[in-house]
Amino acid sequence: MFHLPAGVIYLDGNSLGPLPKAVCDHVSKMMRDEWGEQLILGWNSCGWMSLATKLGDRIGRLIGAEPGHVVLGDTLSIKVYQALAAGLDINRDRKVVLSDTGNFPTDLYMAQGLIKTLGKQHELRCVSPEEIWDNIDETVAVLMLTEVDYKTGRLHDMKSLTKKAHDCGVITIWDLAHSAGAIPVDLVAAEADFAVGCTYKYLNGGPGAPAFIYVAPKHADLVQPALSGWLGHDAPFAFERDYRPGSGVERMRVGTPPVIALKSLEAALDIWDLADMADIRAKSIELCDLFLTEVEARCPELTLASPRDWKKRGSQVSFRFSEAFAVKQALIAHGVIGDFRAPDTIRFGFTPLYLDESGVLAAVEVLENVITNRIWDQSKYKLREKVT
Ligand SMILES: *Cc1c(COP(=O)(O)O)cnc(C)c1O
């Protein structure tokens, strides 16, 4: 169901999922029959306006959200900002945003920007992932964490951390960028307050596909959107002078939805309707364990950067090596696509939808060759472009 270029073993679906074959026809049909023929009428006749919530529910099923509580739009950075602004507004009397040093930089940057804009002396407190538990206390307004660490794959225990946060009156925001489509998530069971995530990684929506946001039912009609755009208004087409938030999670919409990107995601999600998240997880653990064991045995120069225990890991395995970037480039030249995260990490994502044991073993073979024969040690593999 995926287009994968011949001769390539793709271990980077955690960064950009590959193209689901059905996307091409689905998107070109939308262009021809909907945009082409219906013009502006398409907003109603083709259901463009309701795609953001319709697809939100399909993602909601994968992350254990209640129907009607996930909406799509904008980028993940924007959704982090919205969730954090809402969380800080709920816990107005507290000033601390607690996160960890392993969080993805944009999540922390957005927090820094929001804190500056608010001008109310909030503090972004970043501690190591292991210290999060002990730092949850009554001074914290919002606990903002990415469930699966983008660099190492280390998995936070969403349920127990959320429980402790709630016991201390803390609002929780979970970033599911490396969870959605990678591991089973149950937001309802965890009682998460907010969750956000992107759809271009494990969900295969395509480069720049829109992000999602979840707001728990108990907050959905109370949060005051920081980005009060017209599509989050209760009556966008009344063109009223003043903002009034729409009902529930729809108030987290901002502006006009990216319909072409949503259509691409719509076709990508068809695959998820056929997949069982528990099966995906079981297979992902097998593939990750196989890769980890083989690489440790055959490439002793590499240092494992991910938890060895699968219970503490998402769907990726990372290794550290001083010349990680050159190794990554050499791997690509030899048909294995993984990725590099500065300064010294090589990251491999495992997605059972299109990867099996033979692919994993073939990738290890190439990696062993690149390391053992120092193939990476050539100037052409050390040249860095804009996106590393
Ligand atoms: C991939 C990723 C992002 C990317 O944010 P964009 O706004 O989509 O560029 C943000 N946060 C985390 C945790 C990620 O893994």
mmCIF file of C-alpha atoms and ligand atoms in Angstrom:
data_model
loop_
_atom_site.group_PDB
_atom_site.id
_atom_site.type_symbol
_atom_site.label_atom_id
_atom_site.label_comp_id
_atom_site.label_asym_id
_atom_site.label_seq_id
_atom_site.Cartn_x
_atom_site.Cartn_y
_atom_site.Cartn_z
ATOM 1 C CA MET A 1 0.000 0.000 0.000
ATOM 2 C CA PHE A 2 3.059 2.258 0.071
ATOM 3 C CA HIS A 3 5.285 3.531 -2.668
ATOM 4 C CA LEU A 4 8.843 2.777 -1.592
ATOM 5 C CA PRO A 5 11.661 3.540 -4.039
ATOM 6 C CA ALA A 6 13.438 0.444 -5.350
ATOM 7 C CA GLY A 7 16.607 -0.443 -3.500
ATOM 8 C CA VAL A 8 15.821 1.642 -0.434
ATOM 9 C CA ILE A 9 15.307 0.432 3.123
ATOM 10 C CA TYR A 10 13.381 3.201 4.781
ATOM 11 C CA LEU A 11 14.029 3.639 8.498
ATOM 12 C CA ASP A 12 12.864 7.230 8.726
ATOM 13 C CA GLY A 13 9.091 6.941 8.798
ATOM 14 C CA ASN A 14 9.318 8.530 12.247
ATOM 15 C CA SER A 15 10.383 11.751 10.551
ATOM 16 C CA LEU A 16 8.463 11.626 7.278
ATOM 17 C CA GLY A 17 6.190 8.694 6.531
ATOM 18 C CA PRO A 18 6.410 7.310 2.967
ATOM 19 C CA LEU A 19 3.768 7.901 0.302
ATOM 20 C CA PRO A 20 0.670 5.720 0.591
ATOM 21 C CA LYS A 21 -0.124 4.756 -3.011
ATOM 22 C CA ALA A 22 -3.768 5.772 -2.716
ATOM 23 C CA VAL A 23 -2.823 9.374 -1.948
ATOM 24 C CA CYS A 24 -1.912 10.260 -5.542
ATOM 25 C CA ASP A 25 -5.296 9.360 -7.021
ATOM 26 C CA HIS A 26 -7.221 10.719 -4.063
ATOM 27 C CA VAL A 27 -5.520 14.100 -4.233
ATOM 28 C CA SER A 28 -5.648 14.413 -8.017
ATOM 29 C CA LYS A 29 -9.300 13.456 -8.009
ATOM 30 C CA MET A 30 -9.923 16.171 -5.434
ATOM 31 C CA MET A 31 -8.061 18.669 -7.622
ATOM 32 C CA ARG A 32 -9.959 17.723 -10.788
ATOM 33 C CA ASP A 33 -13.466 16.949 -9.572
ATOM 34 C CA GLU A 34 -13.700 19.086 -6.472
ATOM 35 C CA TRP A 35 -11.528 22.165 -6.780
ATOM 36 C CA GLY A 36 -11.666 22.070 -10.587
ATOM 37 C CA GLU A 37 -15.385 21.519 -11.046
ATOM 38 C CA GLN A 38 -16.926 22.786 -7.853
ATOM 39 C CA LEU A 39 -14.764 25.835 -7.287
ATOM 40 C CA ILE A 40 -15.794 27.612 -4.090
ATOM 41 C CA LEU A 41 -18.935 25.487 -3.823
ATOM 42 C CA GLY A 42 -16.629 22.655 -2.741
ATOM 43 C CA TRP A 43 -16.508 23.969 0.825
ATOM 44 C CA ASN A 44 -20.051 22.661 1.210
ATOM 45 C CA SER A 45 -20.648 20.231 -1.641
ATOM 46 C CA CYS A 46 -17.405 18.323 -1.037
ATOM 47 C CA GLY A 47 -17.330 18.625 2.724
ATOM 48 C CA TRP A 48 -14.013 20.493 2.833
ATOM 49 C CA MET A 49 -15.003 22.471 5.893
ATOM 50 C CA SER A 50 -15.756 19.420 8.017
ATOM 51 C CA LEU A 51 -12.559 17.514 7.104
ATOM 52 C CA ALA A 52 -10.706 18.938 10.113
ATOM 53 C CA THR A 53 -13.060 17.288 12.588
ATOM 54 C CA LYS A 54 -13.892 14.232 10.480
ATOM 55 C CA LEU A 55 -10.216 13.284 10.188
ATOM 56 C CA GLY A 56 -9.720 14.391 13.787
ATOM 57 C CA ASP A 57 -12.042 11.590 14.872
ATOM 58 C CA ARG A 58 -10.157 9.041 12.785
ATOM 59 C CA ILE A 59 -6.936 10.050 14.513
ATOM 60 C CA GLY A 60 -8.807 10.159 17.805
ATOM 61 C CA ARG A 61 -9.474 6.456 17.462
ATOM 62 C CA LEU A 62 -5.724 5.781 17.266
ATOM 63 C CA ILE A 63 -4.938 7.791 20.382
ATOM 64 C CA GLY A 64 -7.881 6.787 22.556
ATOM 65 C CA ALA A 65 -9.706 10.111 22.431
ATOM 66 C CA GLU A 66 -13.451 10.594 22.809
ATOM 67 C CA PRO A 67 -15.205 11.247 19.474
ATOM 68 C CA GLY A 68 -15.560 14.955 18.764
ATOM 69 C CA HIS A 69 -12.505 16.008 20.746
ATOM 70 C CA VAL A 70 -9.709 16.108 18.164
ATOM 71 C CA VAL A 71 -9.368 18.713 15.435
ATOM 72 C CA LEU A 72 -6.766 19.157 12.694
ATOM 73 C CA GLY A 73 -5.032 22.244 11.407
ATOM 74 C CA ASP A 74 -1.867 24.344 11.450
ATOM 75 C CA THR A 75 1.505 22.965 12.451
ATOM 76 C CA LEU A 76 2.398 21.162 15.636
ATOM 77 C CA SER A 77 4.321 24.204 16.880
ATOM 78 C CA ILE A 78 1.098 26.232 16.697
ATOM 79 C CA LYS A 79 -0.890 23.514 18.465
ATOM 80 C CA VAL A 80 1.687 23.369 21.275
ATOM 81 C CA TYR A 81 1.291 27.122 21.702
ATOM 82 C CA GLN A 82 -2.482 26.894 21.812
ATOM 83 C CA ALA A 83 -2.531 24.032 24.292
ATOM 84 C CA LEU A 84 0.001 25.702 26.566
ATOM 85 C CA ALA A 85 -1.795 29.048 26.484
ATOM 86 C CA ALA A 86 -5.044 27.272 27.383
ATOM 87 C CA GLY A 87 -3.395 25.286 30.177
ATOM 88 C CA LEU A 88 -1.772 28.377 31.705
ATOM 89 C CA ASP A 89 -5.102 30.159 31.540
ATOM 90 C CA ILE A 90 -6.784 27.340 33.481
ATOM 91 C CA ASN A 91 -4.062 27.416 36.151
ATOM 92 C CA ARG A 92 -3.771 31.212 36.265
ATOM 93 C CA ASP A 93 -2.377 31.386 39.793
ATOM 94 C CA ARG A 94 0.686 29.274 39.051
ATOM 95 C CA LYS A 95 3.778 30.283 37.106
ATOM 96 C CA VAL A 96 5.764 27.162 36.238
ATOM 97 C CA VAL A 97 5.743 25.194 32.995
ATOM 98 C CA LEU A 98 7.497 21.904 33.675
ATOM 99 C CA SER A 99 9.124 20.044 30.791
ATOM 100 C CA ASP A 100 12.199 17.931 30.166
ATOM 101 C CA THR A 101 15.525 18.611 28.540
ATOM 102 C CA GLY A 102 14.851 15.908 25.967
ATOM 103 C CA ASN A 103 11.769 17.658 24.623
ATOM 104 C CA PHE A 104 11.768 18.676 20.979
ATOM 105 C CA PRO A 105 13.182 22.203 20.723
ATOM 106 C CA THR A 106 10.147 23.761 19.032
ATOM 107 C CA ASP A 107 7.942 22.784 21.988
ATOM 108 C CA LEU A 108 10.328 24.606 24.313
ATOM 109 C CA TYR A 109 10.765 27.549 21.932
ATOM 110 C CA MET A 110 7.003 28.004 21.675
ATOM 111 C CA ALA A 111 6.782 27.964 25.464
ATOM 112 C CA GLN A 112 9.527 30.590 25.691
ATOM 113 C CA GLY A 113 7.742 32.797 23.158
ATOM 114 C CA LEU A 114 4.381 32.449 24.864
ATOM 115 C CA ILE A 115 5.879 33.240 28.270
ATOM 116 C CA LYS A 116 7.448 36.386 26.823
ATOM 117 C CA THR A 117 4.176 37.458 25.203
ATOM 118 C CA LEU A 118 2.201 36.866 28.393
ATOM 119 C CA GLY A 119 4.704 38.962 30.354
ATOM 120 C CA LYS A 120 3.571 37.484 33.652
ATOM 121 C CA GLN A 121 6.848 36.050 34.890
ATOM 122 C CA HIS A 122 6.132 32.461 34.019
ATOM 123 C CA GLU A 123 9.097 30.130 34.217
ATOM 124 C CA LEU A 124 9.926 27.270 31.847
ATOM 125 C CA ARG A 125 11.520 24.672 34.118
ATOM 126 C CA CYS A 126 13.358 21.943 32.187
ATOM 127 C CA VAL A 127 14.692 19.003 34.143
ATOM 128 C CA SER A 128 16.029 15.663 32.946
ATOM 129 C CA PRO A 129 13.350 13.135 31.957
ATOM 130 C CA GLU A 130 14.161 11.064 35.051
ATOM 131 C CA GLU A 131 13.617 14.060 37.334
ATOM 132 C CA ILE A 132 10.155 14.946 36.050
ATOM 133 C CA TRP A 133 8.340 12.846 38.654
ATOM 134 C CA ASP A 134 10.012 14.546 41.608
ATOM 135 C CA ASN A 135 9.465 18.009 40.173
ATOM 136 C CA ILE A 136 5.703 17.735 39.869
ATOM 137 C CA ASP A 137 4.322 19.766 42.746
ATOM 138 C CA GLU A 138 1.769 22.450 43.640
ATOM 139 C CA THR A 139 3.859 25.246 42.071
ATOM 140 C CA VAL A 140 3.538 23.778 38.566
ATOM 141 C CA ALA A 141 0.813 25.162 36.315
ATOM 142 C CA VAL A 142 1.352 22.896 33.308
ATOM 143 C CA LEU A 143 3.293 19.700 32.719
ATOM 144 C CA MET A 144 4.244 19.729 29.040
ATOM 145 C CA LEU A 145 5.921 16.556 27.826
ATOM 146 C CA THR A 146 6.555 14.653 24.628
ATOM 147 C CA GLU A 147 5.625 11.063 25.377
ATOM 148 C CA VAL A 148 8.312 9.499 23.177
ATOM 149 C CA ASP A 149 11.645 11.349 23.093
ATOM 150 C CA TYR A 150 12.404 12.289 19.478
ATOM 151 C CA LYS A 151 16.112 11.569 19.836
ATOM 152 C CA THR A 152 16.320 8.467 21.989
ATOM 153 C CA GLY A 153 12.843 6.948 21.802
ATOM 154 C CA ARG A 154 12.578 6.997 25.618
ATOM 155 C CA LEU A 155 8.954 6.590 26.629
ATOM 156 C CA HIS A 156 7.345 8.536 29.483
ATOM 157 C CA ASP A 157 4.631 6.830 31.530
ATOM 158 C CA MET A 158 1.717 9.034 30.533
ATOM 159 C CA LYS A 159 -0.780 7.536 32.910
ATOM 160 C CA SER A 160 1.192 7.699 36.139
ATOM 161 C CA LEU A 161 2.678 11.137 35.426
ATOM 162 C CA THR A 162 -0.760 12.516 34.582
ATOM 163 C CA LYS A 163 -2.143 11.008 37.777
ATOM 164 C CA LYS A 164 0.563 12.609 39.888
ATOM 165 C CA ALA A 165 0.116 15.919 38.044
ATOM 166 C CA HIS A 166 -3.606 15.910 38.745
ATOM 167 C CA ASP A 167 -3.016 15.071 42.403
ATOM 168 C CA CYS A 168 -0.999 18.312 42.534
ATOM 169 C CA GLY A 169 -3.525 20.322 40.523
ATOM 170 C CA VAL A 170 -1.304 20.422 37.414
ATOM 171 C CA ILE A 171 -2.687 20.551 33.847
ATOM 172 C CA THR A 172 -1.056 18.094 31.425
ATOM 173 C CA ILE A 173 -0.141 18.515 27.771
ATOM 174 C CA TRP A 174 1.106 15.454 25.939
ATOM 175 C CA ASP A 175 2.912 15.775 22.625
ATOM 176 C CA LEU A 176 2.222 12.610 20.646
ATOM 177 C CA ALA A 177 4.444 13.419 17.641
ATOM 178 C CA HIS A 178 6.310 10.114 18.052
ATOM 179 C CA SER A 179 3.394 8.187 19.563
ATOM 180 C CA ALA A 180 0.469 8.523 17.146
ATOM 181 C CA GLY A 181 0.686 5.558 14.803
ATOM 182 C CA ALA A 182 3.748 4.217 16.629
ATOM 183 C CA ILE A 183 2.394 2.889 19.927
ATOM 184 C CA PRO A 184 -1.062 2.424 21.450
ATOM 185 C CA VAL A 185 -2.177 5.608 23.211
ATOM 186 C CA ASP A 186 -5.202 5.878 25.476
ATOM 187 C CA LEU A 187 -5.863 9.516 26.311
ATOM 188 C CA VAL A 188 -9.141 8.758 28.041
ATOM 189 C CA ALA A 189 -7.596 6.136 30.330
ATOM 190 C CA ALA A 190 -4.668 8.445 31.093
ATOM 191 C CA GLU A 191 -7.082 11.340 31.726
ATOM 192 C CA ALA A 192 -4.844 13.676 29.727
ATOM 193 C CA ASP A 193 -6.025 17.287 29.613
ATOM 194 C CA PHE A 194 -4.528 18.231 26.251
ATOM 195 C CA ALA A 195 -2.665 16.340 23.549
ATOM 196 C CA VAL A 196 -1.098 17.464 20.304
ATOM 197 C CA GLY A 197 0.758 15.722 17.512
ATOM 198 C CA CYS A 198 1.718 15.733 13.878
ATOM 199 C CA THR A 199 0.457 13.620 11.012
ATOM 200 C CA TYR A 200 3.450 13.534 8.674
ATOM 201 C CA LYS A 201 5.502 11.123 10.794
ATOM 202 C CA TYR A 202 4.045 7.674 11.571
ATOM 203 C CA LEU A 203 0.629 8.620 10.159
ATOM 204 C CA ASN A 204 2.083 9.200 6.660
ATOM 205 C CA GLY A 205 0.033 12.308 5.806
ATOM 206 C CA GLY A 206 2.798 13.868 3.687
ATOM 207 C CA PRO A 207 5.373 16.629 4.195
ATOM 208 C CA GLY A 208 3.864 19.445 6.228
ATOM 209 C CA ALA A 209 0.551 17.625 6.785
ATOM 210 C CA PRO A 210 -1.574 19.423 9.411
ATOM 211 C CA ALA A 211 -1.200 18.785 13.129
ATOM 212 C CA PHE A 212 -3.890 17.710 15.583
ATOM 213 C CA ILE A 213 -5.008 18.869 18.998
ATOM 214 C CA TYR A 214 -7.078 17.073 21.620
ATOM 215 C CA VAL A 215 -8.892 18.870 24.424
ATOM 216 C CA ALA A 216 -10.463 16.730 27.159
ATOM 217 C CA PRO A 217 -14.253 17.062 27.440
ATOM 218 C CA LYS A 218 -14.024 18.711 30.862
ATOM 219 C CA HIS A 219 -12.042 21.615 29.357
ATOM 220 C CA ALA A 220 -13.380 21.722 25.809
ATOM 221 C CA ASP A 221 -16.110 24.284 26.360
ATOM 222 C CA LEU A 222 -14.152 26.315 28.901
ATOM 223 C CA VAL A 223 -10.749 27.006 27.341
ATOM 224 C CA GLN A 224 -10.155 30.482 26.000
ATOM 225 C CA PRO A 225 -8.264 30.185 22.698
ATOM 226 C CA ALA A 226 -5.125 32.314 22.535
ATOM 227 C CA LEU A 227 -5.263 32.262 18.737
ATOM 228 C CA SER A 228 -8.811 33.449 18.258
ATOM 229 C CA GLY A 229 -9.129 32.968 14.515
ATOM 230 C CA TRP A 230 -12.389 33.166 12.651
ATOM 231 C CA LEU A 231 -12.724 29.425 12.100
ATOM 232 C CA GLY A 232 -12.668 28.886 15.852
ATOM 233 C CA HIS A 233 -15.507 31.410 16.169
ATOM 234 C CA ASP A 234 -18.939 30.158 17.049
ATOM 235 C CA ALA A 235 -20.353 31.549 13.801
ATOM 236 C CA PRO A 236 -17.532 32.231 11.322
ATOM 237 C CA PHE A 237 -19.893 33.228 8.555
ATOM 238 C CA ALA A 238 -21.854 35.679 10.669
ATOM 239 C CA PHE A 239 -18.779 37.915 10.379
ATOM 240 C CA GLU A 240 -19.443 39.424 13.775
ATOM 241 C CA ARG A 241 -17.219 42.184 15.074
ATOM 242 C CA ASP A 242 -16.149 40.331 18.234
ATOM 243 C CA TYR A 243 -14.778 36.893 18.859
ATOM 244 C CA ARG A 244 -16.946 34.272 20.512
ATOM 245 C CA PRO A 245 -15.391 30.812 20.866
ATOM 246 C CA GLY A 246 -17.025 27.959 18.979
ATOM 247 C CA SER A 247 -18.254 24.852 20.705
ATOM 248 C CA GLY A 248 -15.804 22.285 22.067
ATOM 249 C CA VAL A 249 -12.538 21.512 20.316
ATOM 250 C CA GLU A 250 -13.624 23.427 17.202
ATOM 251 C CA ARG A 251 -12.570 26.577 19.004
ATOM 252 C CA MET A 252 -8.980 25.374 18.534
ATOM 253 C CA ARG A 253 -9.326 25.860 14.792
ATOM 254 C CA VAL A 254 -7.642 29.031 13.610
ATOM 255 C CA GLY A 255 -7.875 29.829 9.891
ATOM 256 C CA THR A 256 -8.798 28.233 6.578
ATOM 257 C CA PRO A 257 -7.999 24.500 6.563
ATOM 258 C CA PRO A 258 -5.321 23.162 4.158
ATOM 259 C CA VAL A 259 -7.737 21.058 2.109
ATOM 260 C CA ILE A 260 -5.214 19.491 -0.268
ATOM 261 C CA ALA A 261 -3.047 18.375 2.637
ATOM 262 C CA LEU A 262 -6.105 17.088 4.488
ATOM 263 C CA LYS A 263 -7.099 15.065 1.435
ATOM 264 C CA SER A 264 -3.658 13.503 1.346
ATOM 265 C CA LEU A 265 -3.998 12.622 5.017
ATOM 266 C CA GLU A 266 -7.495 11.258 4.433
ATOM 267 C CA ALA A 267 -6.185 8.641 2.014
ATOM 268 C CA ALA A 268 -3.251 7.862 4.325
ATOM 269 C CA LEU A 269 -5.647 7.216 7.207
ATOM 270 C CA ASP A 270 -7.483 4.539 5.207
ATOM 271 C CA ILE A 271 -4.521 2.277 5.917
ATOM 272 C CA TRP A 272 -4.975 2.808 9.657
ATOM 273 C CA ASP A 273 -8.561 1.620 9.426
ATOM 274 C CA LEU A 274 -7.158 -1.789 8.494
ATOM 275 C CA ALA A 275 -4.436 -1.895 11.130
ATOM 276 C CA ASP A 276 -4.666 -2.851 14.780
ATOM 277 C CA MET A 277 -2.472 -0.710 17.025
ATOM 278 C CA ALA A 278 -1.718 -3.630 19.374
ATOM 279 C CA ASP A 279 -0.472 -5.722 16.420
ATOM 280 C CA ILE A 280 1.611 -2.812 15.158
ATOM 281 C CA ARG A 281 3.180 -2.393 18.582
ATOM 282 C CA ALA A 282 3.964 -6.105 18.944
ATOM 283 C CA LYS A 283 5.671 -6.196 15.549
ATOM 284 C CA SER A 284 7.473 -2.913 16.164
ATOM 285 C CA ILE A 285 8.971 -4.296 19.376
ATOM 286 C CA GLU A 286 10.204 -7.379 17.502
ATOM 287 C CA LEU A 287 11.805 -5.279 14.768
ATOM 288 C CA CYS A 288 13.389 -2.811 17.203
ATOM 289 C CA ASP A 289 14.758 -5.607 19.403
ATOM 290 C CA LEU A 290 16.179 -7.441 16.404
ATOM 291 C CA PHE A 291 17.903 -4.299 15.131
ATOM 292 C CA LEU A 292 19.225 -3.336 18.555
ATOM 293 C CA THR A 293 20.646 -6.792 19.296
ATOM 294 C CA GLU A 294 22.240 -7.207 15.874
ATOM 295 C CA VAL A 295 23.799 -3.737 15.815
ATOM 296 C CA GLU A 296 25.221 -4.065 19.313
ATOM 297 C CA ALA A 297 26.762 -7.402 18.370
ATOM 298 C CA ARG A 298 28.118 -6.327 15.018
ATOM 299 C CA CYS A 299 28.978 -2.635 15.479
ATOM 300 C CA PRO A 300 30.618 -2.299 18.918
ATOM 301 C CA GLU A 301 31.828 1.205 17.946
ATOM 302 C CA LEU A 302 28.242 2.470 18.298
ATOM 303 C CA THR A 303 26.747 3.290 21.701
ATOM 304 C CA LEU A 304 23.104 2.565 22.295
ATOM 305 C CA ALA A 305 21.215 5.805 23.002
ATOM 306 C CA SER A 306 17.755 4.241 23.421
ATOM 307 C CA PRO A 307 16.393 2.312 26.380
ATOM 308 C CA ARG A 308 17.206 -1.375 25.988
ATOM 309 C CA ASP A 309 13.920 -2.370 27.601
ATOM 310 C CA TRP A 310 11.097 -2.180 25.031
ATOM 311 C CA LYS A 311 8.651 -1.185 27.745
ATOM 312 C CA LYS A 312 10.534 2.095 28.067
ATOM 313 C CA ARG A 313 10.881 2.731 24.324
ATOM 314 C CA GLY A 314 8.739 3.961 21.439
ATOM 315 C CA SER A 315 9.176 2.686 17.881
ATOM 316 C CA GLN A 316 12.740 3.784 17.201
ATOM 317 C CA VAL A 317 16.290 2.834 18.092
ATOM 318 C CA SER A 318 19.129 5.367 18.257
ATOM 319 C CA PHE A 319 22.865 5.046 18.543
ATOM 320 C CA ARG A 320 25.594 7.531 19.348
ATOM 321 C CA PHE A 321 28.793 7.818 17.345
ATOM 322 C CA SER A 322 31.165 10.779 17.037
ATOM 323 C CA GLU A 323 30.805 10.835 13.243
ATOM 324 C CA ALA A 324 27.091 10.136 13.251
ATOM 325 C CA PHE A 325 26.344 12.587 10.447
ATOM 326 C CA ALA A 326 28.860 11.033 8.057
ATOM 327 C CA VAL A 327 27.577 7.561 8.922
ATOM 328 C CA LYS A 328 24.043 8.644 8.135
ATOM 329 C CA GLN A 329 25.146 10.061 4.765
ATOM 330 C CA ALA A 330 27.099 6.914 3.922
ATOM 331 C CA LEU A 331 24.077 4.790 4.829
ATOM 332 C CA ILE A 332 21.871 6.793 2.475
ATOM 333 C CA ALA A 333 24.415 6.342 -0.325
ATOM 334 C CA HIS A 334 24.128 2.599 0.294
ATOM 335 C CA GLY A 335 20.331 2.490 0.287
ATOM 336 C CA VAL A 336 19.494 2.757 3.984
ATOM 337 C CA ILE A 337 17.685 5.900 5.056
ATOM 338 C CA GLY A 338 17.814 6.734 8.744
ATOM 339 C CA ASP A 339 18.449 10.145 10.194
ATOM 340 C CA PHE A 340 20.826 12.225 12.206
ATOM 341 C CA ARG A 341 20.112 14.360 15.239
ATOM 342 C CA ALA A 342 22.824 16.749 16.361
ATOM 343 C CA PRO A 343 25.359 16.391 17.724
ATOM 344 C CA ASP A 344 26.042 12.651 17.573
ATOM 345 C CA THR A 345 22.890 10.561 17.256
ATOM 346 C CA ILE A 346 21.785 8.305 14.388
ATOM 347 C CA ARG A 347 18.133 7.461 14.623
ATOM 348 C CA PHE A 348 16.267 4.550 13.060
ATOM 349 C CA GLY A 349 12.476 4.390 13.012
ATOM 350 C CA PHE A 350 10.628 1.085 12.657
ATOM 351 C CA THR A 351 7.234 0.977 11.075
ATOM 352 C CA PRO A 352 5.800 -2.523 10.636
ATOM 353 C CA LEU A 353 3.295 -1.280 8.027
ATOM 354 C CA TYR A 354 6.022 -1.554 5.411
ATOM 355 C CA LEU A 355 9.053 -3.077 7.104
ATOM 356 C CA ASP A 356 9.891 -6.658 8.065
ATOM 357 C CA GLU A 357 12.766 -8.706 9.512
ATOM 358 C CA SER A 358 14.536 -9.098 6.173
ATOM 359 C CA GLY A 359 14.628 -5.308 5.784
ATOM 360 C CA VAL A 360 16.002 -4.895 9.280
ATOM 361 C CA LEU A 361 18.725 -7.490 8.714
ATOM 362 C CA ALA A 362 19.666 -5.982 5.360
ATOM 363 C CA ALA A 363 19.972 -2.558 7.013
ATOM 364 C CA VAL A 364 22.215 -3.973 9.745
ATOM 365 C CA GLU A 365 24.408 -5.534 7.053
ATOM 366 C CA VAL A 366 24.894 -2.132 5.398
ATOM 367 C CA LEU A 367 25.507 -0.391 8.734
ATOM 368 C CA GLU A 368 28.108 -2.980 9.710
ATOM 369 C CA ASN A 369 29.891 -2.488 6.402
ATOM 370 C CA VAL A 370 29.846 1.328 6.744
ATOM 371 C CA ILE A 371 31.259 1.164 10.281
ATOM 372 C CA THR A 372 33.715 -1.715 10.022
ATOM 373 C CA ASN A 373 35.242 -0.506 6.762
ATOM 374 C CA ARG A 374 35.097 3.174 7.762
ATOM 375 C CA ILE A 375 33.162 3.936 4.601
ATOM 376 C CA TRP A 376 31.785 7.037 6.331
ATOM 377 C CA ASP A 377 35.288 8.537 6.468
ATOM 378 C CA GLN A 378 35.136 10.386 3.146
ATOM 379 C CA SER A 379 34.712 14.120 2.700
ATOM 380 C CA LYS A 380 31.613 13.690 0.511
ATOM 381 C CA TYR A 381 29.745 12.218 3.474
ATOM 382 C CA LYS A 382 30.621 15.133 5.743
ATOM 383 C CA LEU A 383 29.015 17.908 3.721
ATOM 384 C CA ARG A 384 25.961 19.319 5.501
ATOM 385 C CA GLU A 385 22.947 20.753 3.713
ATOM 386 C CA LYS A 386 20.153 22.832 5.214
ATOM 387 C CA VAL A 387 18.112 19.868 6.435
ATOM 388 C CA THR A 388 20.377 17.395 8.176
HETATM 389 C C1 LIG B 1 8.310 16.610 14.790
HETATM 390 C C2 LIG B 1 8.023 17.345 16.038
HETATM 391 C C3 LIG B 1 7.601 18.681 16.004
HETATM 392 C C4 LIG B 1 7.518 19.440 14.719
HETATM 393 O O1 LIG B 1 6.701 20.565 14.805
HETATM 394 P P1 LIG B 1 6.183 21.252 13.470
HETATM 395 O O2 LIG B 1 5.501 22.468 13.922
HETATM 396 O O3 LIG B 1 5.298 20.265 12.782
HETATM 397 O O4 LIG B 1 7.364 21.538 12.609
HETATM 398 C C5 LIG B 1 7.270 19.275 17.217
HETATM 399 N N1 LIG B 1 7.363 18.605 18.383
HETATM 400 C C6 LIG B 1 7.783 17.330 18.439
HETATM 401 C C7 LIG B 1 7.865 16.629 19.753
HETATM 402 C C8 LIG B 1 8.137 16.662 17.270
HETATM 403 O O5 LIG B 1 8.584 15.415 17.324
#
